[in-house]
């Protein structure tokens, strides 16, 4: 059986795995899912970068086809990192390690030919809801909607700001956990999550997938990133001055 109906009624269909802001994830069969954008959408970059990183051994679902507004890809079995953290199956430090390891692997891949000097593939939404703990492949990264080439530090800054948004949402279920995870992530970050922080803020504010209310959390999130980023200056400032 295959998904039926237009994207408009997708949320009512039994084949919808996830109804997102800009796209739905539909179950095709046991081996395949379809990412279907609600509106006409250029998926060329998303598809090309998924294939590029897969060819370099990065853990990403295999892409089977990309046509119109639909990407058909391998279905991964297993919880998201967010679900595993919420269920207490993993602790926040392990979660932060998984995030940092995916950054490390992704940014070690040679950029596609013609990319500006120094740029790498950046995912720009590398966070627990987009990491699937696949039974067969281990942690894998989905949701390449925002991916492009750019500085690795921009990717780090976005992960930090996204964790910061959850932390800054004081009434939210995961606020305290997200703050602890942000601190853990920043403590093990290889790179400079502050170097591209302004660009990361701008990217978040212009992300079409932002949910209502999230926009107001972006600046407070950036403040948390500045507060907890382990720079020499901050470490120095914490030490009481000698007489
Ligand atoms: N290849 C896949 N295999 C299995 N589940 C998937 C796959 N891709 C996405 N999902 C599920 O759908 C959810 C949303 O997918 P995602 O690509 O992040 O879309 P969104 O744009 O809505 O954030 C994921 O958190 C995961 O639970
Ligand atoms: Mg997602």
XYZ file of N, CA, C and O in Angstrom, residues 9-198:
760
model
N -4.650 16.744 3.169
C -5.317 15.893 4.143
C -4.351 14.866 4.744
O -4.772 13.925 5.404
N -3.048 15.096 4.540
C -2.061 14.105 4.970
C -2.133 13.839 6.467
O -1.946 12.714 6.910
N -2.449 14.875 7.253
C -2.433 14.714 8.704
C -3.495 13.708 9.158
O -3.387 13.134 10.234
N -4.530 13.491 8.326
C -5.584 12.558 8.710
C -5.281 11.129 8.260
O -5.987 10.198 8.602
N -4.263 10.987 7.442
C -3.979 9.688 6.864
C -3.259 8.787 7.855
O -2.407 9.234 8.611
N -3.568 7.495 7.862
C -2.858 6.578 8.765
C -1.396 6.392 8.368
O -0.645 5.771 9.099
N -0.994 6.902 7.208
C 0.372 6.687 6.747
C 1.303 7.833 7.113
O 2.453 7.841 6.719
N 0.814 8.808 7.869
C 1.662 9.937 8.230
C 2.470 9.595 9.480
O 1.917 9.377 10.548
N 3.790 9.549 9.320
C 4.653 9.322 10.489
C 4.816 10.613 11.266
O 4.926 10.605 12.479
N 4.884 11.712 10.533
C 5.081 13.009 11.188
C 4.510 14.117 10.317
O 4.787 14.169 9.124
N 3.678 14.970 10.911
C 3.134 16.114 10.181
C 3.929 17.342 10.582
O 3.824 17.797 11.725
N 4.758 17.845 9.693
C 5.654 18.956 10.015
C 5.131 20.288 9.536
O 4.050 20.379 8.944
N 5.912 21.343 9.812
C 5.510 22.695 9.430
C 5.561 22.898 7.921
O 4.652 23.491 7.336
N 6.621 22.403 7.290
C 6.773 22.621 5.853
C 6.645 21.336 5.045
O 6.473 21.386 3.842
N 6.769 20.192 5.742
C 6.722 18.909 5.035
C 6.187 17.828 5.966
O 6.286 17.953 7.186
N 5.619 16.782 5.377
C 5.186 15.614 6.161
C 6.101 14.438 5.839
O 6.673 14.366 4.756
N 6.218 13.527 6.798
C 6.937 12.278 6.563
C 5.889 11.174 6.453
O 5.152 10.912 7.408
N 5.788 10.586 5.294
C 4.776 9.562 5.024
C 5.437 8.194 4.950
O 6.531 8.054 4.394
N 4.732 7.212 5.485
C 5.234 5.844 5.427
C 4.873 5.257 4.067
O 3.694 5.214 3.693
N 5.859 4.831 3.307
C 5.601 4.200 2.007
C 5.428 2.704 2.217
O 4.425 2.118 1.822
N 6.404 2.072 2.843
C 6.302 0.673 3.264
C 7.320 0.467 4.384
O 7.864 1.438 4.905
N 7.600 -0.762 4.725
C 8.463 -0.996 5.874
C 9.886 -0.476 5.650
O 10.601 -0.157 6.603
N 10.269 -0.367 4.386
C 11.645 0.044 4.085
C 11.793 1.500 3.669
O 12.905 2.005 3.607
N 10.664 2.153 3.329
C 10.795 3.495 2.750
C 9.833 4.503 3.393
O 8.705 4.154 3.737
N 10.321 5.741 3.497
C 9.445 6.855 3.864
C 9.568 7.927 2.784
O 10.534 7.954 2.023
N 8.564 8.802 2.745
C 8.596 9.915 1.801
C 8.525 11.225 2.585
O 7.674 11.377 3.468
N 9.443 12.124 2.272
C 9.346 13.482 2.797
C 8.650 14.304 1.725
O 9.197 14.502 0.638
N 7.429 14.743 1.999
C 6.617 15.464 1.002
C 6.387 16.890 1.478
O 5.738 17.123 2.504
N 6.938 17.841 0.728
C 6.719 19.253 1.072
C 5.281 19.644 0.791
O 4.663 19.138 -0.151
N 4.754 20.530 1.613
C 3.371 20.971 1.441
C 3.212 21.782 0.165
O 2.190 21.706 -0.512
N 4.218 22.618 -0.129
C 4.134 23.504 -1.289
C 5.274 23.190 -2.248
O 6.231 22.508 -1.875
N 5.162 23.731 -3.463
C 6.240 23.560 -4.437
C 7.550 23.974 -3.777
O 7.613 24.989 -3.083
N 8.570 23.175 -3.951
C 9.794 23.374 -3.180
C 10.961 22.819 -3.989
O 10.871 21.713 -4.524
N 12.045 23.573 -4.043
C 13.226 23.104 -4.760
C 14.013 22.153 -3.847
O 14.580 22.580 -2.841
N 13.997 20.869 -4.205
C 14.658 19.872 -3.351
C 16.025 19.464 -3.897
O 16.642 18.534 -3.381
N 16.503 20.177 -4.925
C 17.740 19.747 -5.596
C 18.945 19.761 -4.647
O 19.715 18.796 -4.596
N 19.103 20.839 -3.883
C 20.265 20.941 -2.988
C 20.182 19.891 -1.885
O 21.167 19.210 -1.582
N 18.991 19.757 -1.299
C 18.780 18.781 -0.238
C 19.161 17.372 -0.719
O 19.898 16.638 -0.044
N 18.671 17.011 -1.918
C 18.942 15.677 -2.462
C 20.431 15.513 -2.771
O 21.041 14.489 -2.432
N 21.019 16.531 -3.385
C 22.438 16.430 -3.782
C 23.334 16.281 -2.557
O 24.283 15.485 -2.556
N 23.022 17.024 -1.503
C 23.879 16.954 -0.309
C 23.672 15.640 0.446
O 24.628 15.078 0.983
N 22.433 15.135 0.489
C 22.218 13.810 1.106
C 23.042 12.756 0.377
O 23.668 11.891 0.998
N 23.051 12.829 -0.945
C 23.821 11.842 -1.726
C 25.314 12.047 -1.530
O 26.072 11.071 -1.431
N 25.734 13.293 -1.477
C 27.170 13.581 -1.311
C 27.681 13.013 0.009
O 28.703 12.330 0.040
N 26.979 13.279 1.104
C 27.489 12.816 2.405
C 27.369 11.298 2.518
O 28.235 10.638 3.109
N 26.317 10.714 1.907
C 26.178 9.247 1.920
C 27.362 8.603 1.205
O 27.914 7.596 1.663
N 27.773 9.216 0.093
C 28.893 8.668 -0.683
C 30.192 8.704 0.120
O 31.127 7.964 -0.170
N 30.255 9.568 1.122
C 31.443 9.645 1.982
C 31.258 8.890 3.294
O 32.003 9.115 4.251
N 30.239 8.042 3.337
C 30.084 7.162 4.492
C 29.391 7.788 5.680
O 29.348 7.196 6.761
N 28.807 8.972 5.487
C 28.109 9.619 6.607
C 26.777 8.904 6.855
O 26.086 8.516 5.912
N 26.380 8.756 8.144
C 25.115 8.061 8.438
C 23.881 8.913 8.130
O 23.498 9.800 8.885
N 23.281 8.639 6.985
C 22.100 9.361 6.500
C 21.224 8.318 5.794
O 21.769 7.356 5.244
N 19.882 8.458 5.823
C 19.075 7.487 5.079
C 19.440 7.517 3.599
O 19.625 8.605 3.032
N 19.509 6.350 2.974
C 19.764 6.284 1.534
C 18.608 6.942 0.793
O 17.442 6.668 1.092
N 18.937 7.811 -0.157
C 17.897 8.491 -0.931
C 17.586 7.654 -2.170
O 18.498 7.317 -2.932
N 16.315 7.306 -2.358
C 15.938 6.480 -3.513
C 15.479 7.336 -4.685
O 15.740 7.009 -5.822
N 14.736 8.407 -4.413
C 14.322 9.285 -5.510
C 14.013 10.677 -4.971
O 13.703 10.841 -3.780
N 14.112 11.650 -5.837
C 13.807 13.046 -5.488
C 13.136 13.675 -6.697
O 13.791 13.980 -7.694
N 11.813 13.808 -6.617
C 11.068 14.346 -7.756
C 9.989 15.292 -7.262
O 9.303 14.979 -6.274
N 9.842 16.408 -7.956
C 8.829 17.389 -7.562
C 9.102 17.857 -6.141
O 10.180 18.374 -5.853
N 8.131 17.657 -5.243
C 8.309 18.076 -3.852
C 8.488 16.868 -2.930
O 8.308 16.968 -1.725
N 8.847 15.717 -3.519
C 8.913 14.462 -2.751
C 10.314 13.853 -2.758
O 10.931 13.685 -3.809
N 10.760 13.482 -1.569
C 12.018 12.723 -1.450
C 11.658 11.361 -0.867
O 11.047 11.299 0.207
N 11.996 10.301 -1.558
C 11.759 8.956 -1.022
C 13.088 8.406 -0.533
O 14.080 8.423 -1.262
N 13.096 7.993 0.705
C 14.364 7.553 1.315
C 14.163 6.318 2.182
O 13.022 5.914 2.471
N 15.273 5.759 2.574
C 15.297 4.602 3.455
C 14.589 4.919 4.774
O 14.793 5.991 5.352
N 13.764 3.987 5.217
C 13.147 4.152 6.537
C 14.100 3.587 7.592
O 14.543 2.439 7.496
N 14.402 4.405 8.571
C 15.242 3.949 9.671
C 14.345 3.562 10.838
O 13.359 4.243 11.121
N 14.697 2.484 11.488
C 13.905 1.998 12.625
C 14.622 2.328 13.919
O 15.798 2.005 14.085
N 13.913 2.990 14.803
C 14.509 3.355 16.097
C 14.002 4.716 16.523
O 13.421 5.450 15.723
N 14.198 5.059 17.789
C 13.695 6.343 18.293
C 14.584 7.506 17.853
O 15.743 7.308 17.469
N 14.040 8.705 17.938
C 14.903 9.872 17.777
C 15.731 10.029 19.061
O 15.371 9.487 20.122
N 16.806 10.780 18.958
C 17.608 11.049 20.156
C 16.741 11.762 21.197
O 16.855 11.497 22.402
N 15.857 12.636 20.734
C 14.965 13.345 21.673
C 14.085 12.349 22.448
O 13.948 12.454 23.671
N 13.516 11.393 21.717
C 12.673 10.383 22.381
C 13.491 9.554 23.373
O 13.029 9.267 24.481
N 14.706 9.179 22.986
C 15.552 8.360 23.862
C 15.937 9.137 25.121
O 15.962 8.587 26.223
N 16.206 10.436 24.956
C 16.546 11.264 26.119
C 15.329 11.409 27.036
O 15.437 11.276 28.254
N 14.173 11.668 26.415
C 12.951 11.864 27.207
C 12.574 10.599 27.959
O 12.023 10.659 29.066
N 12.889 9.435 27.374
C 12.559 8.157 28.018
C 13.622 7.748 29.038
O 13.488 6.703 29.674
N 14.675 8.549 29.149
C 15.726 8.223 30.116
C 16.624 7.078 29.666
O 17.362 6.503 30.465
N 16.582 6.768 28.354
C 17.430 5.677 27.849
C 18.873 6.122 27.677
O 19.780 5.302 27.582
N 19.075 7.435 27.576
C 20.415 7.998 27.421
C 20.507 9.185 28.352
O 19.504 9.851 28.617
N 21.723 9.487 28.831
C 21.849 10.718 29.617
C 22.264 11.881 28.715
O 22.625 11.698 27.542
N 22.169 13.094 29.253
C 22.379 14.291 28.434
C 23.805 14.386 27.906
O 24.032 14.888 26.799
N 24.761 13.885 28.672
C 26.157 13.920 28.200
C 26.335 13.004 26.993
O 26.997 13.377 26.025
N 25.720 11.811 27.052
C 25.794 10.905 25.901
C 25.110 11.559 24.695
O 25.575 11.437 23.561
N 23.983 12.237 24.937
C 23.274 12.922 23.860
C 24.135 14.004 23.226
O 24.205 14.127 21.997
N 24.812 14.778 24.063
C 25.692 15.839 23.556
C 26.859 15.233 22.772
O 27.263 15.763 21.730
N 27.380 14.106 23.244
C 28.478 13.418 22.536
C 28.017 12.962 21.147
O 28.761 13.086 20.172
N 26.793 12.433 21.074
C 26.267 11.977 19.780
C 26.149 13.165 18.826
O 26.530 13.100 17.660
N 25.632 14.287 19.320
C 25.535 15.492 18.480
C 26.909 15.929 17.998
O 27.115 16.223 16.817
N 27.883 15.986 18.927
C 29.216 16.477 18.553
C 29.884 15.519 17.583
O 30.563 15.946 16.648
N 29.664 14.213 17.779
C 30.269 13.229 16.887
C 29.733 13.388 15.457
O 30.488 13.266 14.483
N 28.426 13.667 15.321
C 27.862 13.868 13.977
C 28.429 15.144 13.340
O 28.733 15.167 12.147
N 28.581 16.205 14.133
C 29.233 17.421 13.604
C 30.638 17.083 13.090
O 31.017 17.490 11.990
N 31.380 16.363 13.921
C 32.778 16.039 13.591
C 32.847 15.249 12.279
O 33.614 15.584 11.374
N 31.994 14.215 12.187
C 32.001 13.378 10.972
C 31.594 14.182 9.741
O 32.177 14.057 8.681
N 30.550 15.009 9.902
C 30.026 15.758 8.749
C 31.066 16.751 8.227
O 31.283 16.882 7.023
N 31.725 17.435 9.157
C 32.630 18.505 8.738
C 33.979 17.975 8.259
O 34.782 18.741 7.712
N 34.197 16.676 8.439
C 35.433 16.057 7.928
C 35.274 15.653 6.460
O 36.248 15.305 5.793
N 34.049 15.708 5.942
C 33.801 15.291 4.553
C 34.249 16.398 3.597
O 33.949 17.575 3.835
N 34.972 16.049 2.520
C 35.341 17.084 1.551
C 34.090 17.756 0.981
O 33.103 17.070 0.681
N 34.121 19.066 0.868
C 32.958 19.792 0.335
C 32.788 19.455 -1.145
O 33.756 19.085 -1.815
N 31.551 19.552 -1.670
C 31.356 19.310 -3.106
C 32.232 20.256 -3.929
O 32.507 21.384 -3.498
N 32.635 19.779 -5.099
C 33.491 20.591 -5.983
C 32.860 21.958 -6.235
O 31.649 22.061 -6.407
N 33.701 22.993 -6.244
C 33.206 24.333 -6.534
C 32.762 25.097 -5.309
O 32.375 26.260 -5.401
N 32.802 24.455 -4.121
C 32.417 25.168 -2.897
C 33.503 26.182 -2.531
O 34.678 25.940 -2.796
N 33.129 27.300 -1.912
C 34.138 28.280 -1.503
C 35.172 27.659 -0.571
O 34.856 26.761 0.212
N 36.392 28.146 -0.683
C 37.524 27.676 0.137
C 37.143 27.684 1.631
O 36.596 28.665 2.135
N 37.409 26.580 2.296
C 37.181 26.522 3.747
C 35.780 26.080 4.141
O 35.543 25.750 5.295
N 34.837 26.098 3.188
C 33.481 25.663 3.524
C 33.383 24.144 3.530
O 34.165 23.461 2.860
N 32.421 23.651 4.280
C 32.111 22.219 4.323
C 30.597 22.076 4.189
O 29.885 23.089 4.113
N 30.107 20.843 4.167
C 28.655 20.655 4.197
C 28.188 20.948 5.622
O 28.722 20.400 6.589
N 27.205 21.826 5.750
C 26.622 22.128 7.059
C 25.128 21.770 7.012
O 24.461 22.027 6.012
N 24.649 21.168 8.081
C 23.264 20.680 8.123
C 22.303 21.778 8.587
O 21.205 21.937 8.087
N 22.745 22.544 9.570
C 22.055 23.721 10.096
C 20.763 23.416 10.869
O 19.999 24.330 11.176
N 20.542 22.144 11.185
C 19.419 21.792 12.075
C 19.789 20.507 12.830
O 18.961 19.623 13.019
N 21.063 20.445 13.228
C 21.584 19.217 13.862
C 21.210 19.250 15.344
O 21.895 19.868 16.164
N 20.114 18.594 15.666
C 19.552 18.636 17.018
C 18.815 17.324 17.293
O 18.566 16.545 16.370
N 18.481 17.044 18.567
C 17.995 15.712 18.941
C 16.778 15.196 18.166
O 16.656 13.983 17.971
N 15.874 16.080 17.698
C 14.694 15.584 16.965
C 15.055 15.131 15.551
O 14.258 14.458 14.894
N 16.235 15.497 15.083
C 16.650 15.126 13.723
C 17.699 14.020 13.714
O 18.284 13.725 12.680
N 17.942 13.417 14.871
C 18.890 12.304 14.954
C 18.081 11.041 15.258
O 17.359 10.977 16.262
N 18.178 10.066 14.375
C 17.491 8.793 14.588
C 18.501 7.774 15.076
O 19.556 7.598 14.465
N 18.187 7.124 16.191
C 19.075 6.089 16.721
C 18.681 4.784 16.040
O 17.895 3.997 16.561
N 19.215 4.611 14.861
C 18.815 3.499 14.012
C 19.356 2.180 14.556
O 20.525 2.090 14.928
N 18.470 1.175 14.587
C 18.881 -0.144 15.083
C 20.025 -0.700 14.245
O 20.922 -1.354 14.768
N 19.992 -0.443 12.928
C 20.999 -1.044 12.048
C 22.232 -0.165 11.844
O 23.341 -0.677 11.730
N 22.066 1.155 11.809
C 23.194 2.024 11.438
C 23.721 2.885 12.577
O 24.615 3.695 12.359
N 23.135 2.805 13.758
C 23.555 3.727 14.826
C 22.963 5.103 14.582
O 22.022 5.255 13.794
N 23.468 6.147 15.262
C 22.887 7.487 15.111
C 22.996 7.991 13.673
O 24.075 7.958 13.083
N 21.865 8.418 13.106
C 21.845 8.913 11.730
C 21.107 10.252 11.703
O 20.240 10.511 12.540
N 21.474 11.072 10.731
C 20.945 12.437 10.676
C 19.913 12.557 9.556
O 20.203 12.216 8.396
N 18.703 13.043 9.896
C 17.650 13.270 8.900
C 17.367 14.776 8.798
O 17.993 15.581 9.493
N 16.422 15.120 7.937
C 15.956 16.502 7.789
C 17.052 17.434 7.254
O 17.552 18.305 7.966
N 17.355 17.252 5.977
C 18.425 18.026 5.328
C 17.874 19.267 4.618
O 18.490 19.800 3.699
N 16.702 19.726 5.050
C 16.029 20.854 4.388
C 16.891 22.113 4.354
O 16.858 22.874 3.394
N 17.642 22.369 5.423
C 18.406 23.616 5.518
C 19.865 23.445 5.104
O 20.629 24.407 5.149
N 20.257 22.238 4.740
C 21.680 21.960 4.485
C 22.200 22.765 3.296
O 21.479 23.038 2.336
N 23.459 23.168 3.399
C 24.154 23.871 2.314
C 25.639 23.753 2.597
O 26.035 22.959 3.443
N 26.454 24.478 1.875
C 27.861 24.527 2.262
C 28.095 25.837 3.004
O 27.424 26.838 2.758
N 29.036 25.795 3.952
C 29.299 26.977 4.773
C 30.337 26.639 5.827
O 30.884 25.529 5.845
N 30.605 27.567 6.736
C 31.597 27.313 7.773
C 31.097 26.334 8.837
O 29.933 26.418 9.250
N 31.965 25.421 9.263
C 31.587 24.424 10.275
C 31.088 25.104 11.556
O 30.161 24.608 12.209
N 31.697 26.245 11.903
C 31.284 26.934 13.133
C 29.818 27.379 13.084
O 29.175 27.513 14.128
N 29.292 27.629 11.882
C 27.882 28.021 11.758
C 26.977 26.863 12.191
O 25.953 27.069 12.856
N 27.374 25.648 11.816
C 26.595 24.468 12.203
C 26.586 24.293 13.724
O 25.541 24.007 14.322
N 27.754 24.494 14.350
C 27.854 24.392 15.812
C 26.967 25.446 16.468
O 26.246 25.174 17.435
N 27.038 26.671 15.940
C 26.255 27.773 16.517
C 24.759 27.472 16.419
O 23.999 27.729 17.359
N 24.328 26.894 15.279
C 22.897 26.598 15.144
C 22.449 25.531 16.120
O 21.388 25.664 16.749
N 23.251 24.470 16.271
C 22.885 23.439 17.259
C 22.752 24.063 18.640
O 21.813 23.758 19.385
N 23.708 24.927 18.981
C 23.692 25.548 20.311
C 22.468 26.453 20.469
O 21.792 26.417 21.510
N 22.157 27.250 19.456
C 20.997 28.154 19.555
C 19.697 27.350 19.659
O 18.800 27.697 20.439
N 19.601 26.253 18.917
C 18.370 25.448 18.960
C 18.185 24.834 20.359
O 17.093 24.886 20.934
N 19.258 24.298 20.935
C 19.166 23.810 22.321
C 18.806 24.969 23.250
O 17.990 24.822 24.170
N 19.412 26.130 22.984
C 19.156 27.319 23.795
C 17.696 27.758 23.736
O 17.133 28.207 24.738
N 17.072 27.617 22.571
C 15.649 27.993 22.447
C 14.789 27.131 23.365
O 13.872 27.629 24.029
N 15.070 25.857 23.396
C 14.299 24.956 24.265
C 14.566 25.323 25.728
O 13.655 25.370 26.554
N 15.829 25.617 26.032
C 16.197 25.993 27.404
C 15.537 27.308 27.815
O 15.115 27.479 28.966
N 15.443 28.248 26.874
C 14.907 29.581 27.166
C 13.381 29.577 27.299
O 12.794 30.534 27.799
N 12.750 28.488 26.863
C 11.293 28.362 26.955
C 10.955 27.893 28.373
O 10.721 26.709 28.634
N 10.925 28.854 29.303
C 10.897 28.536 30.740
C 9.764 27.592 31.136
O 9.924 26.765 32.026
N 8.605 27.705 30.465
C 7.476 26.852 30.832
C 7.499 25.500 30.147
O 6.651 24.650 30.415
N 8.460 25.284 29.260
C 8.468 24.060 28.453
C 8.895 22.829 29.244
O 9.595 22.936 30.256
N 8.483 21.663 28.757
C 8.770 20.405 29.450
C 10.265 20.114 29.557
O 10.720 19.490 30.509
N 11.016 20.555 28.527
C 12.418 20.151 28.448
C 13.384 21.280 28.786
O 14.583 21.174 28.510
N 12.875 22.368 29.370
C 13.709 23.558 29.552
C 14.990 23.265 30.347
O 16.090 23.598 29.924
N 14.845 22.643 31.503
C 16.018 22.384 32.357
C 16.969 21.383 31.708
O 18.184 21.559 31.732
N 16.396 20.351 31.105
C 17.239 19.341 30.443
C 17.999 19.968 29.276
O 19.181 19.668 29.059
N 17.324 20.842 28.524
C 17.970 21.460 27.365
C 19.113 22.375 27.804
O 20.151 22.457 27.144
N 18.948 23.062 28.936
C 20.024 23.918 29.436
C 21.243 23.057 29.808
O 22.373 23.372 29.451
N 20.986 21.955 30.494
C 22.085 21.054 30.866
C 22.760 20.477 29.616
O 23.980 20.340 29.557
N 21.947 20.174 28.623
C 22.526 19.606 27.402
C 23.312 20.660 26.637
O 24.368 20.355 26.057
N 22.826 21.892 26.630
C 23.572 22.986 25.996
C 24.939 23.146 26.657
O 25.960 23.255 25.970
N 24.957 23.146 27.967
C 26.228 23.288 28.695
C 27.160 22.113 28.350
O 28.351 22.309 28.071
N 26.593 20.897 28.327
C 27.398 19.709 28.002
C 27.928 19.793 26.575
O 29.097 19.486 26.311
N 27.082 20.242 25.648
C 27.492 20.347 24.237
C 28.594 21.392 24.078
O 29.610 21.154 23.411
N 28.417 22.549 24.706
C 29.420 23.605 24.580
C 30.751 23.191 25.215
O 31.818 23.576 24.743
N 30.675 22.385 26.273
C 31.901 21.963 26.960
C 32.759 21.042 26.090
O 33.978 21.001 26.248
N 32.120 20.305 25.165
C 32.893 19.359 24.343
C 33.026 19.823 22.902
O 33.565 19.113 22.054
N 32.504 21.020 22.598
C 32.527 21.513 21.226
C 33.953 21.669 20.719
O 34.791 22.255 21.392
N 34.180 21.126 19.523
C 35.472 21.336 18.860
C 35.227 22.364 17.777
O 34.645 22.071 16.753
N 35.666 23.577 18.018
C 35.377 24.669 17.105
C 34.957 25.858 17.944
O 35.082 25.832 19.169
N 34.451 26.890 17.263
C 34.066 28.107 17.984
C 32.586 28.403 17.748
O 32.217 28.957 16.707
N 31.721 28.033 18.698
C 30.281 28.246 18.489
C 29.875 29.718 18.555
O 28.720 30.043 18.261
N 30.806 30.600 18.935
C 30.477 32.033 18.975
C 30.840 32.746 17.670
O 30.289 33.809 17.376
N 31.741 32.160 16.889
C 32.262 32.858 15.699
C 31.145 33.196 14.714
O 31.195 34.232 14.044
N 30.147 32.325 14.601
C 29.069 32.523 13.620
C 27.723 32.697 14.312
O 26.682 32.409 13.724
N 27.755 33.165 15.557
C 26.499 33.239 16.325
C 25.495 34.219 15.695
O 24.301 33.907 15.607
N 25.964 35.371 15.243
C 25.039 36.341 14.634
C 24.386 35.760 13.372
O 23.184 35.949 13.141
